[in-house]
Every structure is written in structure tokens, then in C-alpha cells.
GROMACS .gro file of C-alpha atoms in nm:
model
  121
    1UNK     CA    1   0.000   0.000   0.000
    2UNK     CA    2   0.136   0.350  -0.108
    3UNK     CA    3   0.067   0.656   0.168
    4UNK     CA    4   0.072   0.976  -0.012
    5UNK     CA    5   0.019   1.281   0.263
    6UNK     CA    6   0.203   1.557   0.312
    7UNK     CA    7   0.111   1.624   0.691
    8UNK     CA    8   0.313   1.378   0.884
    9UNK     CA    9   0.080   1.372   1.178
   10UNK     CA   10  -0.182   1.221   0.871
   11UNK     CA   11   0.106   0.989   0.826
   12UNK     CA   12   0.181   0.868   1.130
   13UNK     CA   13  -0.179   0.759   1.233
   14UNK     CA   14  -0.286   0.628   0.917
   15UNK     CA   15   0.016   0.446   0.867
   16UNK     CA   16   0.012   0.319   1.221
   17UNK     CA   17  -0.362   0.208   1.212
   18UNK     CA   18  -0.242   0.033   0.845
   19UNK     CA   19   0.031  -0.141   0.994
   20UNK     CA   20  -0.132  -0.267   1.294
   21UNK     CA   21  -0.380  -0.443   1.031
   22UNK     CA   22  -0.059  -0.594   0.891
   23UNK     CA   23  -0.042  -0.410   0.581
   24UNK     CA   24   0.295  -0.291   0.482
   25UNK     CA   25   0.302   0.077   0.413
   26UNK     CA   26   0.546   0.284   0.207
   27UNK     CA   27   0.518   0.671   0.240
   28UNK     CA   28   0.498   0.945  -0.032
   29UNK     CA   29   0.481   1.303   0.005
   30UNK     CA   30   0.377   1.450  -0.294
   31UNK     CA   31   0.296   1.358  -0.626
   32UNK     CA   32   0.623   1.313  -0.749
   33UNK     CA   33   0.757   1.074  -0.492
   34UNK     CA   34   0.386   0.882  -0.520
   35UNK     CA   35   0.497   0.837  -0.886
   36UNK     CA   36   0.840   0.713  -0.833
   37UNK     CA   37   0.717   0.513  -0.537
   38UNK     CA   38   0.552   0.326  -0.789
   39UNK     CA   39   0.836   0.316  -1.037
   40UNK     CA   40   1.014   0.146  -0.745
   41UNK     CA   41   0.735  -0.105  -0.638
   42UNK     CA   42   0.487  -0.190  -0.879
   43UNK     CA   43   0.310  -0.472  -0.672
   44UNK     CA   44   0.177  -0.162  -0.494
   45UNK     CA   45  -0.187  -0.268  -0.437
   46UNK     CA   46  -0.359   0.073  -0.395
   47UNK     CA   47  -0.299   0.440  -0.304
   48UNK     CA   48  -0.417   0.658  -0.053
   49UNK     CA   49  -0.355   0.965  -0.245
   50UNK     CA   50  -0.382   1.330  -0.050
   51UNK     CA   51  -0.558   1.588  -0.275
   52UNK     CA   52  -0.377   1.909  -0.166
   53UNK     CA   53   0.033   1.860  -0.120
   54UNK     CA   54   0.292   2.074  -0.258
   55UNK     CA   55   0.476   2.007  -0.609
   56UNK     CA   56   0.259   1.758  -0.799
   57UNK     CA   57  -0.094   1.773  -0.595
   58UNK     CA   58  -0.317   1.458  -0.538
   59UNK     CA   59  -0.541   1.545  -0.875
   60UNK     CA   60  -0.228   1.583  -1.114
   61UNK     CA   61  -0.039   1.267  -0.978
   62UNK     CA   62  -0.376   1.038  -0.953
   63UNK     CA   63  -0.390   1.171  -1.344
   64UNK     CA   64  -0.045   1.069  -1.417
   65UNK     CA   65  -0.085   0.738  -1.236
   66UNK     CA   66  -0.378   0.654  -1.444
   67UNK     CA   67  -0.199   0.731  -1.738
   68UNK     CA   68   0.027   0.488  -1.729
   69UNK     CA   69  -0.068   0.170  -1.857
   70UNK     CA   70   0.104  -0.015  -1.570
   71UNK     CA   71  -0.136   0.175  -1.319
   72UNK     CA   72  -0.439   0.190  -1.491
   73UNK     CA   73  -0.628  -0.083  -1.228
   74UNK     CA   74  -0.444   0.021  -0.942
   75UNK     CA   75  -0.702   0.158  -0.717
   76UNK     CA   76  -0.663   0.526  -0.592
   77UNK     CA   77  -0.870   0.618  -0.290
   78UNK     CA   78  -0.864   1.017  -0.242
   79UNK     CA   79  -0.834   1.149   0.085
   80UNK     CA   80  -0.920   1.520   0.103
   81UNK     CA   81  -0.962   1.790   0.391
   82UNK     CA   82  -1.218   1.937   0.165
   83UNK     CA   83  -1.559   1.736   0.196
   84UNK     CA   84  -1.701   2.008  -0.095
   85UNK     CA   85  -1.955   1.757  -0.392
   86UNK     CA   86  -1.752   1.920  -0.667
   87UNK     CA   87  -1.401   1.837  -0.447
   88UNK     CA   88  -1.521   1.466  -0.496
   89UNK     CA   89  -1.634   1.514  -0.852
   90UNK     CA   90  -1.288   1.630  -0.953
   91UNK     CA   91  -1.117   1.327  -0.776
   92UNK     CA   92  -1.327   1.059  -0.935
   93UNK     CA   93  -1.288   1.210  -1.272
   94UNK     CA   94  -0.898   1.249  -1.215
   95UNK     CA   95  -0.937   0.859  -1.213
   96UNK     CA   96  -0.965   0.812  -0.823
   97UNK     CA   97  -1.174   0.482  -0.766
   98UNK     CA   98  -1.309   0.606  -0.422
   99UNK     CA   99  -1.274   0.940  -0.194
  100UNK     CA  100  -1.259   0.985   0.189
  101UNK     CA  101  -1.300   1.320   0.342
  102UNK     CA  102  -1.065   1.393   0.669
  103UNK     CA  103  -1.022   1.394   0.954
  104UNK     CA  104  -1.089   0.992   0.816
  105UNK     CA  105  -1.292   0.763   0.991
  106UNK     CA  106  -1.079   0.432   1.020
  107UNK     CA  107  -1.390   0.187   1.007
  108UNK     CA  108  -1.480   0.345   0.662
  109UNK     CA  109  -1.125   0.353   0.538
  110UNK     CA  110  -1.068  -0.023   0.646
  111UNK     CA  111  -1.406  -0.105   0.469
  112UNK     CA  112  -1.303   0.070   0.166
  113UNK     CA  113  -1.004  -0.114   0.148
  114UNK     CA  114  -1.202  -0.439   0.187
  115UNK     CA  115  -1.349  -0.340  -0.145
  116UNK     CA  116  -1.056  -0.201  -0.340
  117UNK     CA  117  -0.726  -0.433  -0.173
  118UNK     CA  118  -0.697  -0.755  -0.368
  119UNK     CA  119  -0.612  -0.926  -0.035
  120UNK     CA  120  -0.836  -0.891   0.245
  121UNK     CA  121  -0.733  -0.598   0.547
   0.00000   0.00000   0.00000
């Protein structure tokens, strides 16, 4: 699973309630290192992709990602501070296959992953 927050407090929880779930967890933070994250490690599963990060935001990198042939099934669920409809709109058409608004509620985020992960959380 790819991390992709800017906000290392984000980080740390999210990556320590993934972890404790037994889900290995590599970090990103921005679009560019999301990117080369997956250059790196292709068996990446899915992305939790931050919307609003400096450099390369969420929206431009989650457009890039599904670009690339290699990455066009990976799922990408969006996780915003914004909770605005049209904030969600733009995600899903960027190619985001699901969108969580912060601060995130861990049930929901474990039961999206259910749905998206091809191995079970």
C-alpha cells in the first residue's frame, strides 16, 4: 500500500492504524515521490492519495498514475480535507476509484479497502 500525505501527523496515524492491520506501508509526500514510489514497487496494491500537497498535488499525480498503462487498475482512494460535492467530482474524474473526506474515519477507510485491496485488510 502507497501513503501519499504531506502532513506527517496524517502519516503517522494512518500508517500506524495500516500497519497494525498488517499491511505494509510505504510513504509518499507529494505527487512526485507517489509516482516514483511506484516506479520502485509496482506490486503496490492501492494508493491513498492526499488531494492538496505541494509540487505535484493529489489530482495531477492520480492523473499521471492513471496514465500509465502499468497503473491503470491500481485503485486510488482520495483522501481530502475538503468534503465540498464538486471536491469529490474532480477526484473521481482524475481517475480516483473512491474518496474519503478527513479527519478519516478508520472503520470506513478499512471497509473501503475491503473493497478495493486484492487481499483482504
Amino acid at each position: 500500500m502507497l501513503l501519499c500525505d504531506d502532513d506527517i501527523r496524517n502519516i503517522f496515524s494512518l500508517s500506524s492504524a495500516l500497519e497494525h492491520q498488517g499491511l505494509k506501508v510505504d510513504i509518499a509526500r507529494n505527487g512526485f515521490e507517489a509516482i516514483d514510489s511506484l516506479d520502485a514497487n509496482p506490486d503496490i496494491d492501492v494508493v491513498l492519495m492526499d488531494m492538496m500537497m505541494p509540487g505535484m498535488d493529489g489530482l495531477e499525480a492520480t492523473r499521471r498514475i492513471c496514465d500509465d498503462a502499468r497503473f491503470r487498475k491500481l485503485p486510488i482512494i482520495a483522501i481530502t480535507a475538503k468534503a465540498m460535492k464538486d471536491d469529490q467530482e474532480q477526484c473521481l474524474a482524475a481517475g480516483a476509484s473512491d474518496y474519503l473526506a478527513k479527519p478519516i474515519d478508520i472503520d470506513r477507510l478499512y471497509s473501503l479497502l475491503r473493497v478495493w485491496m486484492r487481499r483482504r485488510v
